[in-house]
Amino acid sequence: MNKILILYKSSTGFTKRYAEMIAEEVGCKLVDFKEATVEMASAYDVVVFGSRAHAGMIDGYKKAREMSQKAGADQFVLFVTGATPNSEKETIEEFWRQNLTEDEYVKIPHFYMQAGLCYERMSLPDKLMMKVAAIILKRKKDKGQFDKKFEQAISSSYDITSREYIKPLVSFLKK
């Protein structure tokens, strides 16, 4: 069986919670990305990196991918958490296409898990960014269905994490 390391980068707690659930289900090592080193990662066959979707990007992805490569891991796996509902498949697919090269898209197993928003734990710049987005949406005329859902979704903190959303990744790791 492969030795698995889960690294996570979490700002408001959602990614950490998912990483803990996955580590518990799979029975593997869990480390905050801030504490991770190439030497540590080199002891594992599979490196899983979990982070948040932030301003359309995967927070810390390039550094984590580089660390995994330097460590010589046989496989790098990626999971991302965000406020976009899992049902918005086109939006999530577009996110992956914007963040992964064509080669990475094919070779790196990647998983998305809806999580929520936590304004209470958000950094000031992130709060301001969300506030500006809310103001822009509020003033927008002729809102489509997505705009209306998004406006409602960013109006306050909420948590929609679920063990259900880790099942595809857990199943993949247990193979």
PDB file of C-alpha atoms in Angstrom:
ATOM      1  CA  MET A   1       0.000   0.000   0.000  1.00  0.00           C
ATOM      2  CA  ASN A   2       1.198   3.511  -0.821  1.00  0.00           C
ATOM      3  CA  LYS A   3       2.343   5.822   1.928  1.00  0.00           C
ATOM      4  CA  ILE A   4       0.172   8.937   1.707  1.00  0.00           C
ATOM      5  CA  LEU A   5       0.869  12.450   2.979  1.00  0.00           C
ATOM      6  CA  ILE A   6      -1.852  15.071   3.056  1.00  0.00           C
ATOM      7  CA  LEU A   7      -0.680  18.677   3.058  1.00  0.00           C
ATOM      8  CA  TYR A   8      -3.228  21.419   3.535  1.00  0.00           C
ATOM      9  CA  LYS A   9      -3.248  25.198   3.332  1.00  0.00           C
ATOM     10  CA  SER A  10      -6.226  26.664   5.134  1.00  0.00           C
ATOM     11  CA  SER A  11      -7.211  30.258   5.807  1.00  0.00           C
ATOM     12  CA  THR A  12     -10.674  30.013   7.298  1.00  0.00           C
ATOM     13  CA  GLY A  13     -10.702  26.374   8.418  1.00  0.00           C
ATOM     14  CA  PHE A  14     -12.691  24.630   5.692  1.00  0.00           C
ATOM     15  CA  THR A  15      -9.712  23.033   3.918  1.00  0.00           C
ATOM     16  CA  LYS A  16      -8.204  21.926   7.231  1.00  0.00           C
ATOM     17  CA  ARG A  17     -11.488  20.285   8.224  1.00  0.00           C
ATOM     18  CA  TYR A  18     -11.694  18.406   4.916  1.00  0.00           C
ATOM     19  CA  ALA A  19      -8.013  17.380   5.164  1.00  0.00           C
ATOM     20  CA  GLU A  20      -8.649  16.003   8.666  1.00  0.00           C
ATOM     21  CA  MET A  21     -11.675  14.031   7.455  1.00  0.00           C
ATOM     22  CA  ILE A  22      -9.709  12.571   4.531  1.00  0.00           C
ATOM     23  CA  ALA A  23      -6.705  11.654   6.715  1.00  0.00           C
ATOM     24  CA  GLU A  24      -9.032   9.973   9.195  1.00  0.00           C
ATOM     25  CA  GLU A  25     -10.785   7.945   6.475  1.00  0.00           C
ATOM     26  CA  VAL A  26      -7.579   6.923   4.701  1.00  0.00           C
ATOM     27  CA  GLY A  27      -5.397   6.564   7.802  1.00  0.00           C
ATOM     28  CA  CYS A  28      -2.528   8.712   6.617  1.00  0.00           C
ATOM     29  CA  LYS A  29      -0.224  11.515   7.747  1.00  0.00           C
ATOM     30  CA  LEU A  30      -1.627  15.067   7.846  1.00  0.00           C
ATOM     31  CA  VAL A  31       0.580  18.184   7.880  1.00  0.00           C
ATOM     32  CA  ASP A  32      -0.077  21.916   7.631  1.00  0.00           C
ATOM     33  CA  PHE A  33       1.690  23.123   4.466  1.00  0.00           C
ATOM     34  CA  LYS A  34       3.530  25.778   6.504  1.00  0.00           C
ATOM     35  CA  GLU A  35       5.310  22.962   8.374  1.00  0.00           C
ATOM     36  CA  ALA A  36       6.045  20.769   5.343  1.00  0.00           C
ATOM     37  CA  THR A  37       9.506  20.214   3.884  1.00  0.00           C
ATOM     38  CA  VAL A  38      10.824  18.404   0.825  1.00  0.00           C
ATOM     39  CA  GLU A  39      12.644  15.987   3.153  1.00  0.00           C
ATOM     40  CA  MET A  40       9.397  15.166   4.963  1.00  0.00           C
ATOM     41  CA  ALA A  41       7.478  14.668   1.705  1.00  0.00           C
ATOM     42  CA  SER A  42      10.226  12.431   0.292  1.00  0.00           C
ATOM     43  CA  ALA A  43       9.166   9.662   2.695  1.00  0.00           C
ATOM     44  CA  TYR A  44       5.788   9.325   0.919  1.00  0.00           C
ATOM     45  CA  ASP A  45       4.660   7.792  -2.362  1.00  0.00           C
ATOM     46  CA  VAL A  46       1.595  10.015  -2.725  1.00  0.00           C
ATOM     47  CA  VAL A  47       1.393  13.687  -1.805  1.00  0.00           C
ATOM     48  CA  VAL A  48      -2.103  15.149  -1.582  1.00  0.00           C
ATOM     49  CA  PHE A  49      -2.369  18.932  -1.471  1.00  0.00           C
ATOM     50  CA  GLY A  50      -5.546  20.658  -0.317  1.00  0.00           C
ATOM     51  CA  SER A  51      -6.172  24.371  -0.556  1.00  0.00           C
ATOM     52  CA  ARG A  52      -8.839  26.964  -1.227  1.00  0.00           C
ATOM     53  CA  ALA A  53     -10.051  28.525  -4.423  1.00  0.00           C
ATOM     54  CA  HIS A  54      -9.023  32.148  -3.956  1.00  0.00           C
ATOM     55  CA  ALA A  55      -9.763  34.864  -6.505  1.00  0.00           C
ATOM     56  CA  GLY A  56      -9.967  32.220  -9.224  1.00  0.00           C
ATOM     57  CA  MET A  57      -6.635  30.620  -8.279  1.00  0.00           C
ATOM     58  CA  ILE A  58      -5.483  27.646  -6.196  1.00  0.00           C
ATOM     59  CA  ASP A  59      -3.741  29.125  -3.170  1.00  0.00           C
ATOM     60  CA  GLY A  60      -0.211  27.667  -2.848  1.00  0.00           C
ATOM     61  CA  TYR A  61      -0.564  25.194  -5.721  1.00  0.00           C
ATOM     62  CA  LYS A  62       2.696  25.929  -7.542  1.00  0.00           C
ATOM     63  CA  LYS A  63       4.809  25.633  -4.366  1.00  0.00           C
ATOM     64  CA  ALA A  64       3.091  22.397  -3.349  1.00  0.00           C
ATOM     65  CA  ARG A  65       3.499  20.881  -6.816  1.00  0.00           C
ATOM     66  CA  GLU A  66       7.173  21.857  -6.848  1.00  0.00           C
ATOM     67  CA  MET A  67       7.709  20.354  -3.383  1.00  0.00           C
ATOM     68  CA  SER A  68       6.102  17.100  -4.476  1.00  0.00           C
ATOM     69  CA  GLN A  69       8.315  16.922  -7.566  1.00  0.00           C
ATOM     70  CA  LYS A  70      11.497  17.655  -5.581  1.00  0.00           C
ATOM     71  CA  ALA A  71      10.474  15.015  -3.029  1.00  0.00           C
ATOM     72  CA  GLY A  72      10.174  12.423  -5.789  1.00  0.00           C
ATOM     73  CA  ALA A  73       6.601  11.444  -4.976  1.00  0.00           C
ATOM     74  CA  ASP A  74       5.126   8.901  -7.378  1.00  0.00           C
ATOM     75  CA  GLN A  75       1.857  10.809  -7.470  1.00  0.00           C
ATOM     76  CA  PHE A  76       0.590  14.293  -6.691  1.00  0.00           C
ATOM     77  CA  VAL A  77      -3.137  14.696  -5.968  1.00  0.00           C
ATOM     78  CA  LEU A  78      -5.001  17.965  -5.591  1.00  0.00           C
ATOM     79  CA  PHE A  79      -8.186  18.991  -3.821  1.00  0.00           C
ATOM     80  CA  VAL A  80      -9.657  22.445  -3.649  1.00  0.00           C
ATOM     81  CA  THR A  81     -12.388  23.835  -1.425  1.00  0.00           C
ATOM     82  CA  GLY A  82     -14.592  26.798  -2.199  1.00  0.00           C
ATOM     83  CA  ALA A  83     -17.949  28.475  -1.919  1.00  0.00           C
ATOM     84  CA  THR A  84     -19.130  27.383  -5.362  1.00  0.00           C
ATOM     85  CA  PRO A  85     -21.711  24.599  -5.019  1.00  0.00           C
ATOM     86  CA  ASN A  86     -20.650  21.205  -6.420  1.00  0.00           C
ATOM     87  CA  SER A  87     -23.678  21.389  -8.706  1.00  0.00           C
ATOM     88  CA  GLU A  88     -22.060  24.238 -10.702  1.00  0.00           C
ATOM     89  CA  LYS A  89     -20.081  21.745 -12.776  1.00  0.00           C
ATOM     90  CA  GLU A  90     -19.352  24.119 -15.682  1.00  0.00           C
ATOM     91  CA  THR A  91     -17.956  26.788 -13.343  1.00  0.00           C
ATOM     92  CA  ILE A  92     -15.787  24.225 -11.547  1.00  0.00           C
ATOM     93  CA  GLU A  93     -14.566  22.759 -14.846  1.00  0.00           C
ATOM     94  CA  GLU A  94     -13.635  26.248 -16.056  1.00  0.00           C
ATOM     95  CA  PHE A  95     -11.751  26.808 -12.777  1.00  0.00           C
ATOM     96  CA  TRP A  96      -9.679  23.650 -13.341  1.00  0.00           C
ATOM     97  CA  ARG A  97      -8.961  24.600 -16.958  1.00  0.00           C
ATOM     98  CA  GLN A  98      -7.755  28.043 -15.848  1.00  0.00           C
ATOM     99  CA  ASN A  99      -5.470  26.685 -13.126  1.00  0.00           C
ATOM    100  CA  LEU A 100      -3.994  23.528 -14.607  1.00  0.00           C
ATOM    101  CA  THR A 101      -2.050  23.157 -17.823  1.00  0.00           C
ATOM    102  CA  GLU A 102      -3.441  20.608 -20.277  1.00  0.00           C
ATOM    103  CA  ASP A 103      -0.767  18.138 -19.134  1.00  0.00           C
ATOM    104  CA  GLU A 104      -1.510  18.741 -15.419  1.00  0.00           C
ATOM    105  CA  TYR A 105      -5.248  18.445 -16.058  1.00  0.00           C
ATOM    106  CA  VAL A 106      -4.712  14.945 -17.467  1.00  0.00           C
ATOM    107  CA  LYS A 107      -1.985  13.717 -15.091  1.00  0.00           C
ATOM    108  CA  ILE A 108      -2.980  15.218 -11.727  1.00  0.00           C
ATOM    109  CA  PRO A 109      -6.059  13.733 -10.100  1.00  0.00           C
ATOM    110  CA  HIS A 110      -8.062  16.755  -8.904  1.00  0.00           C
ATOM    111  CA  PHE A 111     -11.130  17.053  -6.705  1.00  0.00           C
ATOM    112  CA  TYR A 112     -13.383  19.959  -5.705  1.00  0.00           C
ATOM    113  CA  MET A 113     -15.346  20.163  -2.431  1.00  0.00           C
ATOM    114  CA  GLN A 114     -17.853  22.858  -1.656  1.00  0.00           C
ATOM    115  CA  ALA A 115     -17.264  24.397   1.734  1.00  0.00           C
ATOM    116  CA  GLY A 116     -18.606  27.887   2.467  1.00  0.00           C
ATOM    117  CA  LEU A 117     -17.565  31.333   3.591  1.00  0.00           C
ATOM    118  CA  CYS A 118     -16.383  32.475   6.988  1.00  0.00           C
ATOM    119  CA  TYR A 119     -16.170  36.246   7.151  1.00  0.00           C
ATOM    120  CA  GLU A 120     -15.167  36.035  10.818  1.00  0.00           C
ATOM    121  CA  ARG A 121     -11.871  34.279   9.938  1.00  0.00           C
ATOM    122  CA  MET A 122     -11.218  35.998   6.609  1.00  0.00           C
ATOM    123  CA  SER A 123      -8.313  38.385   6.205  1.00  0.00           C
ATOM    124  CA  LEU A 124      -9.123  42.073   5.798  1.00  0.00           C
ATOM    125  CA  PRO A 125      -8.123  42.150   2.085  1.00  0.00           C
ATOM    126  CA  ASP A 126     -10.356  39.121   1.413  1.00  0.00           C
ATOM    127  CA  LYS A 127     -13.275  40.711   3.271  1.00  0.00           C
ATOM    128  CA  LEU A 128     -12.853  43.885   1.230  1.00  0.00           C
ATOM    129  CA  MET A 129     -12.696  41.914  -2.017  1.00  0.00           C
ATOM    130  CA  MET A 130     -15.935  40.124  -1.126  1.00  0.00           C
ATOM    131  CA  LYS A 131     -17.589  43.400  -0.111  1.00  0.00           C
ATOM    132  CA  VAL A 132     -16.693  44.966  -3.477  1.00  0.00           C
ATOM    133  CA  ALA A 133     -18.047  41.896  -5.309  1.00  0.00           C
ATOM    134  CA  ALA A 134     -21.289  42.149  -3.326  1.00  0.00           C
ATOM    135  CA  ILE A 135     -21.672  45.856  -4.143  1.00  0.00           C
ATOM    136  CA  ILE A 136     -21.036  45.256  -7.851  1.00  0.00           C
ATOM    137  CA  LEU A 137     -23.584  42.449  -7.918  1.00  0.00           C
ATOM    138  CA  LYS A 138     -26.142  44.476  -6.006  1.00  0.00           C
ATOM    139  CA  ARG A 139     -25.930  47.305  -8.554  1.00  0.00           C
ATOM    140  CA  LYS A 140     -25.962  45.019 -11.582  1.00  0.00           C
ATOM    141  CA  LYS A 141     -29.085  45.177 -13.711  1.00  0.00           C
ATOM    142  CA  ASP A 142     -30.450  42.147 -15.561  1.00  0.00           C
ATOM    143  CA  LYS A 143     -28.976  39.565 -13.207  1.00  0.00           C
ATOM    144  CA  GLY A 144     -28.901  36.010 -14.470  1.00  0.00           C
ATOM    145  CA  GLN A 145     -29.663  33.005 -12.297  1.00  0.00           C
ATOM    146  CA  PHE A 146     -25.958  32.518 -11.483  1.00  0.00           C
ATOM    147  CA  ASP A 147     -25.585  36.184 -10.444  1.00  0.00           C
ATOM    148  CA  LYS A 148     -28.586  35.910  -8.134  1.00  0.00           C
ATOM    149  CA  LYS A 149     -27.265  32.723  -6.518  1.00  0.00           C
ATOM    150  CA  PHE A 150     -23.782  34.205  -6.165  1.00  0.00           C
ATOM    151  CA  GLU A 151     -25.132  37.404  -4.606  1.00  0.00           C
ATOM    152  CA  GLN A 152     -27.066  35.392  -2.046  1.00  0.00           C
ATOM    153  CA  ALA A 153     -24.092  33.091  -1.406  1.00  0.00           C
ATOM    154  CA  ILE A 154     -21.691  35.920  -0.525  1.00  0.00           C
ATOM    155  CA  SER A 155     -24.117  37.879   1.635  1.00  0.00           C
ATOM    156  CA  SER A 156     -23.087  36.163   4.895  1.00  0.00           C
ATOM    157  CA  SER A 157     -21.009  33.378   6.425  1.00  0.00           C
ATOM    158  CA  TYR A 158     -22.162  29.805   5.949  1.00  0.00           C
ATOM    159  CA  ASP A 159     -20.799  26.272   6.156  1.00  0.00           C
ATOM    160  CA  ILE A 160     -21.855  23.544   3.719  1.00  0.00           C
ATOM    161  CA  THR A 161     -19.005  21.095   4.339  1.00  0.00           C
ATOM    162  CA  SER A 162     -19.985  17.455   4.314  1.00  0.00           C
ATOM    163  CA  ARG A 163     -18.253  14.097   4.608  1.00  0.00           C
ATOM    164  CA  GLU A 164     -20.177  13.237   1.465  1.00  0.00           C
ATOM    165  CA  TYR A 165     -17.898  15.488  -0.597  1.00  0.00           C
ATOM    166  CA  ILE A 166     -14.692  13.647   0.355  1.00  0.00           C
ATOM    167  CA  LYS A 167     -15.936  10.269  -0.911  1.00  0.00           C
ATOM    168  CA  PRO A 168     -14.534  10.510  -4.481  1.00  0.00           C
ATOM    169  CA  LEU A 169     -11.052  11.453  -3.203  1.00  0.00           C
ATOM    170  CA  VAL A 170     -11.092   8.867  -0.402  1.00  0.00           C
ATOM    171  CA  SER A 171     -12.159   6.200  -2.883  1.00  0.00           C
ATOM    172  CA  PHE A 172      -9.331   7.213  -5.227  1.00  0.00           C
ATOM    173  CA  LEU A 173      -6.740   7.090  -2.432  1.00  0.00           C
ATOM    174  CA  LYS A 174      -7.881   3.683  -1.202  1.00  0.00           C
ATOM    175  CA  LYS A 175      -7.392   2.063  -4.647  1.00  0.00           C
TER     176      LYS A 175
END
